Amino acid sequence: MSSLKTDSVIACLDCPDHVQSVLDASMWASKRMQAPIGLLHAVPSMQQKAAINYSGCLNVNDESYLLDQFASKEHLSNSELKAHGRLLLYQAASYCLEHQPKRQTYTLHRHENLSESIDYIDDIAQLVVIGHQVTCKSTLCQLIRLSHCPILVTPAPFLPPTTALFAFDNRPTTHKMLNWLCKTPLVRTLTIHIVMVGKENSENCDALREAYARLKQAGLSCKKKLLDCRDVSAALTYYQSEHNIGLLMTGAFGQSRFRELLQGSDTKKLLGSTKTPYLLFPKS
């Protein structure tokens, strides 16, 4: 792993429509976490050799016309795919240098698909940033399920949040996420709404109160709310919209597969409905 730096924020540059938003989100996160930025580009698989049009996704230097030339071709050879990726990484690095000149930035040009590339960086990265739409064969949900690292999914454009909604469900994954939130500088200056969806009984009230107290003791500005509702994703979406909260934070696929089969996955529903950056913590 000589090319991968420990505790980096990894920007996944796989989707043309989200390259700039992924870079903006990565620079926002790296500044808060005091971490280097790794720019990751995975060469498309043989099944995806049709040209992916990255022209116009960034406009920072005179090499843009080369991306236009690549985009004008219906198919690219392996050597052209590699050259295309190197050029995109060069542009992305130039963009970061222009907007955050003091932040260490390096490139990771992987000759494998995105899921394998994420597996390569998974155990050593601090945060993975990815666009809301991916162009690889794997779906966004599949990539998130496989990850052991927190993932920040961003729409386009990325808007730096000042508030965050932490969906707490008293399961092991959200307790692990609670511990992480108390330590990470990523959310240190945000106002956090810790929200639990469930019956208003003593068990839920006590669990929410204890989690809220942990955040307060860690020095975080926060509010708490228990929502007595059966539809978890709908309740969280409504609360986030009503309070104009800029960042959603949940555990990733914390439900059992059997419950997902019966009721559907709350994580998948939230990925489909949220219009803000979405931070997902890996399942314990």
CSV table of C-alpha atoms in Angstrom, one decimal:
chain,number,residue,atom,x,y,z
A,1,MET,CA,0.0,0.0,0.0
A,2,SER,CA,2.9,2.3,-0.7
A,3,SER,CA,0.8,4.8,-2.7
A,4,LEU,CA,-2.0,5.0,-0.1
A,5,LYS,CA,-1.5,7.3,2.9
A,6,THR,CA,-2.9,6.4,6.3
A,7,ASP,CA,-6.1,8.2,7.5
A,8,SER,CA,-6.7,9.9,4.2
A,9,VAL,CA,-10.0,11.2,2.9
A,10,ILE,CA,-10.6,9.3,-0.4
A,11,ALA,CA,-12.4,11.1,-3.2
A,12,CYS,CA,-13.9,8.6,-5.7
A,13,LEU,CA,-13.9,10.2,-9.1
A,14,ASP,CA,-16.2,7.7,-10.9
A,15,CYS,CA,-19.1,9.8,-12.0
A,16,PRO,CA,-18.8,12.8,-14.3
A,17,ASP,CA,-21.8,14.7,-12.9
A,18,HIS,CA,-20.3,14.4,-9.4
A,19,VAL,CA,-16.6,15.0,-9.8
A,20,GLN,CA,-16.6,18.6,-8.6
A,21,SER,CA,-19.1,17.9,-5.7
A,22,VAL,CA,-17.0,14.9,-4.6
A,23,LEU,CA,-13.8,17.1,-4.6
A,24,ASP,CA,-15.6,19.9,-2.8
A,25,ALA,CA,-16.9,17.5,-0.1
A,26,SER,CA,-13.5,15.9,0.2
A,27,MET,CA,-11.8,19.2,0.7
A,28,TRP,CA,-14.4,20.2,3.3
A,29,ALA,CA,-13.9,16.9,5.2
A,30,SER,CA,-10.1,16.9,4.9
A,31,LYS,CA,-9.8,20.4,6.3
A,32,ARG,CA,-11.9,19.5,9.3
A,33,MET,CA,-10.1,16.1,9.9
A,34,GLN,CA,-6.6,17.5,9.0
A,35,ALA,CA,-6.2,14.7,6.6
A,36,PRO,CA,-4.6,14.3,3.2
A,37,ILE,CA,-6.9,13.8,0.1
A,38,GLY,CA,-6.4,10.7,-2.0
A,39,LEU,CA,-7.9,11.1,-5.5
A,40,LEU,CA,-9.1,7.7,-6.6
A,41,HIS,CA,-9.9,6.8,-10.2
A,42,ALA,CA,-10.8,3.2,-11.1
A,43,VAL,CA,-10.3,2.2,-14.7
A,44,PRO,CA,-13.7,1.0,-16.1
A,45,SER,CA,-14.1,-2.7,-16.7
A,46,MET,CA,-14.1,-4.3,-20.1
A,47,GLN,CA,-17.9,-4.2,-20.1
A,48,GLN,CA,-17.8,-0.4,-19.6
A,49,LYS,CA,-15.4,0.6,-22.4
A,50,ALA,CA,-17.9,3.0,-23.9
A,51,ALA,CA,-16.5,6.4,-23.3
A,52,ILE,CA,-17.6,8.1,-20.1
A,53,ASN,CA,-18.0,11.8,-20.8
A,54,TYR,CA,-15.9,13.7,-18.2
A,55,SER,CA,-15.5,16.8,-20.4
A,56,GLY,CA,-16.8,19.9,-18.7
A,57,CYS,CA,-16.9,18.3,-15.2
A,58,LEU,CA,-13.9,20.5,-14.2
A,59,ASN,CA,-12.5,23.6,-15.9
A,60,VAL,CA,-9.1,24.3,-14.4
A,61,ASN,CA,-6.5,24.1,-17.2
A,62,ASP,CA,-5.8,23.8,-20.9
A,63,GLU,CA,-6.0,20.0,-20.9
A,64,SER,CA,-9.8,20.2,-21.1
A,65,TYR,CA,-9.7,19.8,-24.8
A,66,LEU,CA,-8.1,16.3,-24.4
A,67,LEU,CA,-11.0,15.1,-22.3
A,68,ASP,CA,-13.3,16.4,-25.0
A,69,GLN,CA,-11.3,14.3,-27.6
A,70,PHE,CA,-11.7,11.2,-25.4
A,71,ALA,CA,-15.5,11.9,-25.0
A,72,SER,CA,-16.0,12.2,-28.7
A,73,LYS,CA,-15.0,8.6,-29.2
A,74,GLU,CA,-17.7,5.9,-28.8
A,75,HIS,CA,-15.2,3.3,-27.4
A,76,LEU,CA,-11.8,3.6,-25.8
A,77,SER,CA,-8.9,1.2,-25.9
A,78,ASN,CA,-7.3,0.0,-22.7
A,79,SER,CA,-4.4,2.4,-23.2
A,80,GLU,CA,-6.8,5.3,-23.9
A,81,LEU,CA,-8.8,4.4,-20.8
A,82,LYS,CA,-5.6,4.6,-18.7
A,83,ALA,CA,-4.6,7.9,-20.3
A,84,HIS,CA,-8.1,9.3,-19.8
A,85,GLY,CA,-8.0,8.4,-16.1
A,86,ARG,CA,-4.5,9.9,-15.6
A,87,LEU,CA,-5.7,13.2,-17.2
A,88,LEU,CA,-8.8,13.3,-15.0
A,89,LEU,CA,-6.7,12.8,-11.9
A,90,TYR,CA,-4.4,15.6,-13.1
A,91,GLN,CA,-7.3,18.0,-13.5
A,92,ALA,CA,-8.7,16.9,-10.1
A,93,ALA,CA,-5.4,17.5,-8.4
A,94,SER,CA,-5.1,21.0,-10.0
A,95,TYR,CA,-8.6,21.8,-8.8
A,96,CYS,CA,-7.7,20.9,-5.2
A,97,LEU,CA,-4.4,22.8,-5.4
A,98,GLU,CA,-6.3,25.9,-6.6
A,99,HIS,CA,-8.9,25.8,-3.8
A,100,GLN,CA,-6.9,24.3,-1.0
A,101,PRO,CA,-3.2,24.8,-1.8
A,102,LYS,CA,-1.8,23.8,1.7
A,103,ARG,CA,-3.7,20.5,1.8
A,104,GLN,CA,-1.6,17.4,0.8
A,105,THR,CA,-3.2,15.7,-2.2
A,106,TYR,CA,-2.1,12.6,-4.1
A,107,THR,CA,-3.6,10.3,-6.7
A,108,LEU,CA,-4.6,6.6,-6.8
A,109,HIS,CA,-5.0,5.3,-10.4
A,110,ARG,CA,-6.3,1.8,-10.0
A,111,HIS,CA,-6.5,-0.7,-12.8
A,112,GLU,CA,-9.5,-2.5,-11.4
A,113,ASN,CA,-13.2,-1.8,-10.8
A,114,LEU,CA,-14.5,0.6,-8.2
A,115,SER,CA,-15.6,-2.0,-5.7
A,116,GLU,CA,-12.2,-3.7,-5.7
A,117,SER,CA,-10.5,-0.2,-5.5
A,118,ILE,CA,-12.6,0.7,-2.4
A,119,ASP,CA,-11.6,-2.7,-0.9
A,120,TYR,CA,-8.0,-1.7,-1.4
A,121,ILE,CA,-8.3,1.6,0.6
A,122,ASP,CA,-11.0,0.4,3.0
A,123,ASP,CA,-9.0,-0.6,6.1
A,124,ILE,CA,-6.6,2.4,6.1
A,125,ALA,CA,-8.7,5.4,4.9
A,126,GLN,CA,-10.4,7.7,7.4
A,127,LEU,CA,-13.4,8.6,5.1
A,128,VAL,CA,-14.6,7.7,1.6
A,129,VAL,CA,-16.4,10.3,-0.4
A,130,ILE,CA,-18.5,9.2,-3.4
A,131,GLY,CA,-21.1,10.8,-5.7
A,132,HIS,CA,-24.8,10.0,-5.3
A,133,GLN,CA,-24.8,8.3,-8.7
A,134,VAL,CA,-22.1,5.8,-9.7
A,135,THR,CA,-21.1,4.6,-13.2
A,136,CYS,CA,-19.7,1.2,-12.2
A,137,LYS,CA,-21.4,-2.1,-12.5
A,138,SER,CA,-22.0,-2.3,-8.7
A,139,THR,CA,-24.8,-0.2,-7.3
A,140,LEU,CA,-24.2,2.4,-4.6
A,141,CYS,CA,-25.9,0.2,-2.0
A,142,GLN,CA,-23.6,-2.7,-2.9
A,143,LEU,CA,-20.5,-0.5,-2.5
A,144,ILE,CA,-21.7,0.8,0.9
A,145,ARG,CA,-22.5,-2.7,2.2
A,146,LEU,CA,-19.0,-3.9,1.4
A,147,SER,CA,-17.2,-1.0,3.1
A,148,HIS,CA,-15.7,-1.0,6.6
A,149,CYS,CA,-15.0,2.7,6.4
A,150,PRO,CA,-17.4,5.6,6.9
A,151,ILE,CA,-18.8,6.8,3.5
A,152,LEU,CA,-20.0,10.3,2.7
A,153,VAL,CA,-22.4,10.3,-0.3
A,154,THR,CA,-22.8,13.7,-1.8
A,155,PRO,CA,-25.3,15.1,-4.3
A,156,ALA,CA,-24.3,17.8,-6.8
A,157,PRO,CA,-23.6,20.5,-5.9
A,158,PHE,CA,-22.0,19.9,-2.4
A,159,LEU,CA,-23.2,22.4,0.2
A,160,PRO,CA,-21.1,22.6,3.4
A,161,PRO,CA,-23.5,21.7,6.2
A,162,THR,CA,-23.9,23.6,9.5
A,163,THR,CA,-26.4,21.1,11.0
A,164,ALA,CA,-26.6,17.3,11.0
A,165,LEU,CA,-29.2,14.7,11.8
A,166,PHE,CA,-27.9,11.7,13.6
A,167,ALA,CA,-30.5,8.8,13.4
A,168,PHE,CA,-30.0,6.8,16.6
A,169,ASP,CA,-31.8,3.5,16.9
A,170,ASN,CA,-30.0,1.9,19.9
A,171,ARG,CA,-28.5,-0.8,17.7
A,172,PRO,CA,-24.8,-1.8,17.9
A,173,THR,CA,-23.9,0.1,14.7
A,174,THR,CA,-25.3,3.4,15.9
A,175,HIS,CA,-23.6,3.0,19.3
A,176,LYS,CA,-20.3,2.5,17.4
A,177,MET,CA,-21.2,5.6,15.3
A,178,LEU,CA,-21.9,7.5,18.5
A,179,ASN,CA,-18.5,6.8,19.8
A,180,TRP,CA,-17.0,7.9,16.5
A,181,LEU,CA,-19.0,11.2,16.4
A,182,CYS,CA,-17.8,12.0,20.0
A,183,LYS,CA,-14.2,11.8,18.7
A,184,THR,CA,-14.1,12.9,15.1
A,185,PRO,CA,-13.4,16.6,14.3
A,186,LEU,CA,-15.6,16.2,11.2
A,187,VAL,CA,-18.8,17.3,13.0
A,188,ARG,CA,-17.2,19.3,15.8
A,189,THR,CA,-18.7,22.7,15.0
A,190,LEU,CA,-22.1,21.4,13.7
A,191,THR,CA,-25.3,21.4,15.6
A,192,ILE,CA,-26.4,17.8,15.8
A,193,HIS,CA,-30.0,16.7,16.1
A,194,ILE,CA,-30.0,13.2,17.6
A,195,VAL,CA,-33.3,11.7,16.5
A,196,MET,CA,-34.8,8.3,17.4
A,197,VAL,CA,-37.8,6.8,15.6
A,198,GLY,CA,-39.8,4.4,17.8
A,199,LYS,CA,-42.3,4.0,20.6
A,200,GLU,CA,-42.3,6.6,23.3
A,201,ASN,CA,-41.5,4.1,26.1
A,202,SER,CA,-39.0,4.1,29.0
A,203,GLU,CA,-36.4,2.0,27.1
A,204,ASN,CA,-36.2,4.3,24.1
A,205,CYS,CA,-36.4,7.5,26.2
A,206,ASP,CA,-33.5,6.3,28.4
A,207,ALA,CA,-31.4,5.2,25.4
A,208,LEU,CA,-31.9,8.5,23.7
A,209,ARG,CA,-31.2,10.5,26.8
A,210,GLU,CA,-27.9,8.6,27.4
A,211,ALA,CA,-26.8,9.1,23.8
A,212,TYR,CA,-27.6,12.8,23.9
A,213,ALA,CA,-25.6,13.1,27.2
A,214,ARG,CA,-22.6,11.4,25.5
A,215,LEU,CA,-22.6,14.0,22.7
A,216,LYS,CA,-23.0,16.9,25.2
A,217,GLN,CA,-20.1,15.6,27.3
A,218,ALA,CA,-18.0,15.4,24.2
A,219,GLY,CA,-18.5,19.2,23.8
A,220,LEU,CA,-20.9,19.0,20.8
A,221,SER,CA,-23.9,21.3,20.3
A,222,CYS,CA,-27.0,19.0,20.0
A,223,LYS,CA,-30.7,18.6,20.4
A,224,LYS,CA,-32.7,15.4,20.9
A,225,LYS,CA,-36.1,14.2,19.6
A,226,LEU,CA,-38.1,11.0,19.8
A,227,LEU,CA,-40.5,10.5,16.9
A,228,ASP,CA,-43.3,8.0,17.5
A,229,CYS,CA,-43.7,6.7,13.9
A,230,ARG,CA,-43.7,3.4,12.2
A,231,ASP,CA,-42.1,4.5,8.9
A,232,VAL,CA,-38.5,5.3,9.9
A,233,SER,CA,-37.2,6.7,6.6
A,234,ALA,CA,-40.3,8.9,6.1
A,235,ALA,CA,-40.0,10.3,9.7
A,236,LEU,CA,-36.3,11.1,9.3
A,237,THR,CA,-36.9,12.7,5.9
A,238,TYR,CA,-39.7,14.8,7.2
A,239,TYR,CA,-37.8,15.9,10.2
A,240,GLN,CA,-34.7,16.8,8.2
A,241,SER,CA,-36.7,18.8,5.8
A,242,GLU,CA,-38.7,20.7,8.5
A,243,HIS,CA,-35.6,21.7,10.3
A,244,ASN,CA,-33.5,22.4,7.1
A,245,ILE,CA,-30.7,20.1,8.2
A,246,GLY,CA,-27.7,19.9,5.9
A,247,LEU,CA,-26.2,16.5,6.7
A,248,LEU,CA,-27.9,13.1,7.3
A,249,MET,CA,-26.0,10.6,9.4
A,250,THR,CA,-27.0,7.0,10.0
A,251,GLY,CA,-25.7,3.5,10.4
A,252,ALA,CA,-25.4,1.6,7.1
A,253,PHE,CA,-27.9,-1.2,6.6
A,254,GLY,CA,-28.3,-1.9,10.3
A,255,GLN,CA,-31.5,-4.0,9.9
A,256,SER,CA,-31.4,-7.7,9.5
A,257,ARG,CA,-31.8,-9.0,5.9
A,258,PHE,CA,-35.1,-10.7,6.9
A,259,ARG,CA,-36.5,-7.4,8.1
A,260,GLU,CA,-35.3,-5.7,4.9
A,261,LEU,CA,-37.0,-8.4,2.9
A,262,LEU,CA,-40.3,-7.8,4.7
A,263,GLN,CA,-40.2,-4.0,5.1
A,264,GLY,CA,-37.5,-2.8,2.7
A,265,SER,CA,-34.2,-1.2,3.7
A,266,ASP,CA,-34.4,2.2,5.5
A,267,THR,CA,-30.9,2.9,4.3
A,268,LYS,CA,-31.8,2.3,0.6
A,269,LYS,CA,-34.9,4.4,1.0
A,270,LEU,CA,-32.9,7.3,2.5
A,271,LEU,CA,-30.3,7.1,-0.2
A,272,GLY,CA,-33.1,7.4,-2.7
A,273,SER,CA,-34.9,10.3,-1.1
A,274,THR,CA,-32.2,12.5,0.6
A,275,LYS,CA,-31.2,15.7,-1.2
A,276,THR,CA,-28.3,16.5,1.2
A,277,PRO,CA,-24.9,14.9,1.9
A,278,TYR,CA,-25.4,11.5,3.7
A,279,LEU,CA,-22.8,10.1,6.0
A,280,LEU,CA,-23.1,6.3,6.5
A,281,PHE,CA,-21.3,4.3,9.2
A,282,PRO,CA,-20.4,0.7,8.4
A,283,LYS,CA,-22.4,-2.1,10.1
A,284,SER,CA,-20.8,-3.6,13.1
